[in-house]
Short mmCIF file of C-alpha atoms in Angstrom, two decimals:
data_model
loop_
_atom_site.label_atom_id
_atom_site.label_comp_id
_atom_site.label_asym_id
_atom_site.label_seq_id
_atom_site.Cartn_x
_atom_site.Cartn_y
_atom_site.Cartn_z
CA MET M 12 6.47 -33.09 33.17
CA LYS M 13 9.53 -33.99 31.05
CA HIS M 14 9.95 -33.65 27.32
CA HIS M 15 12.73 -34.00 24.77
CA ALA M 16 13.79 -30.90 22.79
CA SER M 17 11.60 -31.88 19.80
CA ASP M 18 8.62 -32.38 22.13
CA ILE M 19 9.13 -28.92 23.64
CA HIS M 20 9.22 -27.42 20.12
CA THR M 21 5.94 -29.16 19.25
CA LEU M 22 4.26 -28.19 22.53
CA ALA M 23 5.40 -24.59 22.22
CA GLY M 24 4.02 -24.44 18.69
CA ALA M 25 0.65 -25.82 19.79
CA TYR M 26 0.56 -23.47 22.79
CA ALA M 27 1.54 -20.41 20.75
CA LEU M 28 -0.96 -21.17 17.99
CA GLY M 29 -3.82 -21.63 20.48
CA ALA M 30 -4.37 -25.33 19.78
CA LEU M 31 -4.67 -26.42 23.45
CA ASP M 32 -7.87 -26.96 25.38
CA SER M 33 -8.14 -25.46 28.86
CA GLU M 34 -6.74 -28.56 30.65
CA GLU M 35 -3.76 -28.83 28.29
CA ALA M 36 -3.04 -25.10 28.42
CA GLU M 37 -3.05 -25.11 32.22
CA ALA M 38 -0.68 -28.06 32.39
CA PHE M 39 1.72 -26.56 29.88
CA THR M 40 1.59 -23.14 31.58
CA ARG M 41 2.77 -24.75 34.82
CA HIS M 42 5.60 -26.35 32.85
CA LEU M 43 6.62 -22.98 31.35
CA ASP M 44 7.15 -21.59 34.85
CA GLN M 45 10.01 -24.08 35.28
CA CYS M 46 11.50 -24.06 31.77
CA GLU M 47 13.17 -20.92 30.37
CA THR M 48 13.88 -22.58 27.01
CA CYS M 49 10.20 -23.47 26.64
CA ARG M 50 9.16 -19.88 27.35
CA GLN M 51 11.52 -18.64 24.65
CA GLU M 52 10.05 -21.17 22.20
CA VAL M 53 6.54 -19.87 22.92
CA VAL M 54 7.62 -16.24 22.41
CA GLU M 55 9.28 -17.14 19.08
CA PHE M 56 6.23 -19.05 17.84
CA ARG M 57 3.86 -16.23 18.80
CA THR M 58 6.09 -13.65 17.09
CA THR M 59 6.31 -15.76 13.93
CA THR M 60 2.56 -16.35 13.90
CA ALA M 61 1.88 -12.61 14.20
CA ARG M 62 4.24 -11.88 11.30
CA LEU M 63 2.59 -14.56 9.15
CA ALA M 64 -0.83 -13.12 9.90
CA LEU M 65 0.38 -9.66 8.88
CA ALA M 66 1.91 -10.98 5.66
CA ALA M 67 -1.20 -13.03 4.86
CA ALA M 68 -3.27 -9.84 4.85
CA GLU M 69 -1.70 -8.99 1.50
CA GLU M 70 -4.00 -10.18 -1.29
CA PRO M 71 -2.18 -12.76 -3.48
CA PRO M 72 -2.46 -12.31 -7.25
CA ALA M 73 -5.49 -13.91 -8.93
CA VAL M 74 -3.26 -16.17 -11.04
CA LEU M 75 -1.75 -17.72 -7.88
CA LYS M 76 -5.22 -18.39 -6.44
CA GLN M 77 -6.35 -20.06 -9.66
CA ARG M 78 -3.16 -22.13 -9.84
CA THR M 79 -3.77 -23.39 -6.32
CA LEU M 80 -7.38 -24.34 -7.11
CA ASP M 81 -6.31 -26.14 -10.28
CA ALA M 82 -3.77 -28.18 -8.30
CA ILE M 83 -6.34 -29.51 -5.84
CA ASP M 84 -7.38 -32.34 -8.20
CA GLY M 85 -3.84 -33.68 -8.16
CA VAL M 86 -3.49 -33.81 -4.37
CA ARG M 87 -3.85 -37.25 -2.83
CA GLN M 88 -6.86 -37.41 -0.56
CA VAL M 89 -6.37 -38.73 2.99
CA PRO M 90 -8.59 -41.76 3.73
CA PRO M 91 -11.27 -41.31 6.40
CA ARG M 92 -10.29 -42.06 9.99
CA LEU M 93 -11.52 -45.44 11.17
CA ASN M 94 -12.80 -46.00 14.68
CA GLY M 95 -10.44 -48.28 16.54
CA PRO M 96 -9.74 -49.39 20.08
CA THR M 97 -9.50 -46.52 22.52
CA ALA M 98 -5.90 -45.93 23.50
CA THR M 99 -4.52 -43.91 26.38
CA THR M 100 -2.39 -41.07 25.09
CA SER M 101 -0.10 -38.70 26.87
CA LEU M 102 -0.47 -34.94 26.90
CA GLY M 103 2.55 -34.65 24.63
CA ASP M 104 1.07 -37.08 22.07
CA ARG M 105 -2.21 -35.16 21.98
CA LEU M 106 -0.42 -31.84 21.59
CA ARG M 107 1.84 -33.14 18.83
CA ARG M 108 -1.17 -34.35 16.84
CA LYS M 109 -2.71 -30.88 17.12
CA ALA M 110 0.48 -28.98 16.42
CA LEU M 111 1.43 -30.86 13.22
CA PRO M 112 -1.48 -29.71 11.01
CA LEU M 113 -1.14 -26.23 12.41
CA GLY M 114 2.54 -26.22 11.52
CA LEU M 115 1.72 -27.35 7.99
CA ALA M 116 -0.97 -24.68 7.75
CA ALA M 117 1.51 -22.04 8.91
CA SER M 118 3.97 -23.20 6.26
CA LEU M 119 1.28 -22.92 3.59
CA VAL M 120 0.34 -19.44 4.80
CA ALA M 121 4.00 -18.44 4.65
CA ALA M 122 4.37 -19.77 1.09
CA VAL M 123 1.25 -17.96 -0.12
CA SER M 124 2.21 -14.80 1.75
CA PHE M 125 5.71 -14.71 0.26
CA ALA M 126 4.21 -15.23 -3.19
CA GLY M 127 1.81 -12.37 -2.53
CA LEU M 128 4.68 -10.20 -1.29
CA ALA M 129 6.69 -10.93 -4.43
CA ALA M 130 3.69 -10.01 -6.59
CA TRP M 131 3.21 -6.79 -4.59
CA GLN M 132 6.87 -5.86 -5.04
CA HIS M 133 6.57 -6.49 -8.78
CA GLN M 134 3.46 -4.29 -8.97
CA GLU M 135 5.19 -1.54 -6.98
CA ALA M 136 8.18 -1.68 -9.33
CA GLN M 137 5.88 -1.40 -12.34
CA ARG M 138 4.00 1.51 -10.73
CA ALA M 139 7.27 3.32 -9.99
CA GLU M 140 8.44 2.79 -13.56
CA GLN M 141 5.15 4.12 -14.90
CA GLN M 142 5.37 7.20 -12.66
CA THR M 143 8.92 7.81 -13.86
CA ARG M 144 7.81 7.65 -17.50
CA GLN M 145 4.93 10.05 -16.81
CA ALA M 146 7.25 12.49 -15.04
CA GLN M 147 9.67 12.36 -17.96
CA ARG M 148 6.89 13.03 -20.48
CA SER M 149 5.69 15.97 -18.39
CA LEU M 150 9.22 17.34 -18.14
CA ASP M 151 9.67 17.02 -21.90
CA ALA M 152 6.38 18.85 -22.53
CA VAL M 153 7.37 21.69 -20.18
CA SER M 154 10.76 22.00 -21.87
CA ASP M 155 9.13 22.11 -25.32
CA VAL M 156 6.86 25.00 -24.28
CA LEU M 157 9.65 27.00 -22.63
CA ALA M 158 11.91 26.52 -25.66
CA ALA M 159 9.22 27.13 -28.28
CA PRO M 160 10.05 29.98 -30.73
CA ASP M 161 6.54 31.45 -30.22
CA ALA M 162 6.63 31.29 -26.40
CA GLU M 163 4.88 34.23 -24.67
CA THR M 164 5.36 35.07 -20.99
CA VAL M 165 3.30 36.89 -18.34
CA HIS M 166 4.29 37.45 -14.71
CA GLY M 167 2.03 37.91 -11.69
CA LYS M 168 1.82 37.84 -7.92
CA ALA M 169 -0.69 35.90 -5.83
CA THR M 170 -2.40 37.40 -2.79
CA ASN M 171 -0.40 35.03 -0.55
CA GLY M 172 2.85 36.55 -1.84
CA ALA M 173 3.84 33.86 -4.34
CA LEU M 174 5.48 35.07 -7.56
CA THR M 175 4.02 33.42 -10.65
CA THR M 176 4.73 33.09 -14.35
CA VAL M 177 2.68 31.74 -17.25
CA VAL M 178 4.34 30.76 -20.51
CA THR M 179 2.22 29.79 -23.52
CA SER M 180 2.97 28.41 -26.96
CA ALA M 181 0.26 28.87 -29.58
CA GLY M 182 2.01 26.45 -31.91
CA GLN M 183 1.93 23.68 -29.31
CA ASN M 184 -1.35 24.88 -27.76
CA LYS M 185 0.08 24.39 -24.28
CA ALA M 186 0.81 26.52 -21.24
CA VAL M 187 3.23 26.23 -18.32
CA PHE M 188 2.73 27.70 -14.84
CA THR M 189 5.54 28.48 -12.39
CA ALA M 190 5.24 29.53 -8.72
CA THR M 191 7.92 30.73 -6.31
CA GLY M 192 7.40 31.40 -2.60
CA LEU M 193 4.14 29.43 -2.50
CA PRO M 194 3.21 28.84 1.18
CA ALA M 195 2.51 25.25 2.19
CA PRO M 196 -1.28 24.61 2.09
CA ALA M 197 -3.16 23.52 5.21
CA PRO M 198 -3.62 19.76 5.73
CA GLY M 199 -6.27 18.41 3.36
CA LYS M 200 -5.86 21.36 0.98
CA THR M 201 -4.01 21.92 -2.28
CA TYR M 202 -3.55 24.63 -4.91
CA GLN M 203 -5.68 24.16 -8.01
CA LEU M 204 -5.24 25.92 -11.36
CA TRP M 205 -8.10 27.17 -13.54
CA LEU M 206 -8.46 28.38 -17.11
CA GLN M 207 -11.10 31.04 -17.65
CA HIS M 208 -13.13 30.61 -20.83
CA ASP M 209 -15.61 33.53 -21.07
CA ASP M 210 -17.32 33.41 -17.67
CA THR M 211 -16.53 29.76 -16.95
CA MET M 212 -13.60 28.52 -14.87
CA LEU M 213 -12.40 25.07 -15.94
CA PRO M 214 -10.05 22.87 -13.85
CA ALA M 215 -6.48 23.06 -15.18
CA GLY M 216 -4.47 20.85 -12.82
CA PHE M 217 -2.67 21.28 -9.52
CA ILE M 218 0.56 22.70 -8.15
CA ARG M 219 1.50 21.18 -4.79
CA GLN M 220 4.56 23.31 -4.03
CA ASP M 221 7.04 25.71 -5.59
CA GLY M 222 7.96 24.65 -9.10
CA THR M 223 6.73 24.40 -12.68
CA VAL M 224 3.80 22.40 -14.01
CA LEU M 225 2.14 21.85 -17.36
CA VAL M 226 -1.32 23.43 -17.36
CA ASP M 227 -4.11 20.96 -18.13
CA GLY M 228 -6.72 21.84 -20.71
CA ASP M 229 -6.82 23.98 -23.85
CA PRO M 230 -5.26 27.43 -23.32
CA ALA M 231 -6.03 28.63 -26.85
CA ASP M 232 -9.27 30.47 -26.04
CA ALA M 233 -8.58 31.07 -22.35
CA THR M 234 -8.54 34.71 -21.25
CA ALA M 235 -7.07 34.23 -17.76
CA LEU M 236 -5.46 31.71 -15.44
CA GLY M 237 -6.62 31.39 -11.84
CA LEU M 238 -5.24 29.83 -8.67
CA THR M 239 -7.35 28.82 -5.66
CA LEU M 240 -6.96 26.76 -2.52
CA GLU M 241 -9.17 23.64 -2.75
CA PRO M 242 -9.66 20.26 -1.02
CA SER M 243 -6.79 17.88 -1.77
CA GLU M 244 -8.87 15.88 -4.27
CA GLY M 245 -9.77 19.05 -6.18
CA SER M 246 -13.07 20.71 -7.09
CA PRO M 247 -15.10 20.92 -10.31
CA ARG M 248 -15.63 24.65 -9.64
CA PRO M 249 -13.67 27.13 -7.49
CA THR M 250 -14.86 27.11 -3.86
CA THR M 251 -12.63 29.89 -2.51
CA THR M 252 -11.69 33.41 -3.50
CA PRO M 253 -8.96 33.29 -6.17
CA LEU M 254 -5.43 33.86 -4.89
CA LEU M 255 -4.47 34.77 -8.44
CA LEU M 256 -6.30 35.71 -11.63
CA MET M 257 -3.85 36.78 -14.31
CA ASN M 258 -4.44 37.48 -17.98
CA MET M 259 -3.07 34.92 -20.40
CA PRO M 260 -0.35 36.05 -22.82
CA ALA M 261 -1.83 37.72 -25.88
#
């Protein structure tokens, strides 16, 4: 079984993409046993196909899908195949006819996948920029409370040993919570803050590790601030014994 280099490339592509029937696959497998270059071609095609399949899993943006559908009307249609005299074809000819549309399909998948990847990268960049802006706004709000002329401070200690501080500003109607020495929570758990209004504990945000966070909610009428260990997504009401329940600054 002899083939030129271009034939081997075509056969390897058909073999790697699974386009051969059982008779063709058996014949080509026997050929691979005697051709190192052909085996390398098959490995390369299979690797490329796997990468394309992985990239194609990324959902392309809706605008790209619509653009592709709109372009269908402008694509020249291939005339129907006419029955003609039966001709004897070689294995290579049959494989090349199968490999060509598969190669074109792989190229199309690659083009769509790269477009989807570019869209994903753009979305990730926008998400990162949005997170940066949110972090900056939060940092500015914390700084405003700490620097407020009417800032009031209360210190406390949680039952797990963490040292805590609450700073409030009546003028800004905001509060800031700081924790030092906060042990890492168990997997699937997080520290949740609470503001006590009369006998009701309202969710007031999270603190994932040592540091300072802006307390969510209205601290104006709150009498105490609590800290509990909750599931990572948070809870509408405390589900564990408070690690901390400290009076708010007067």
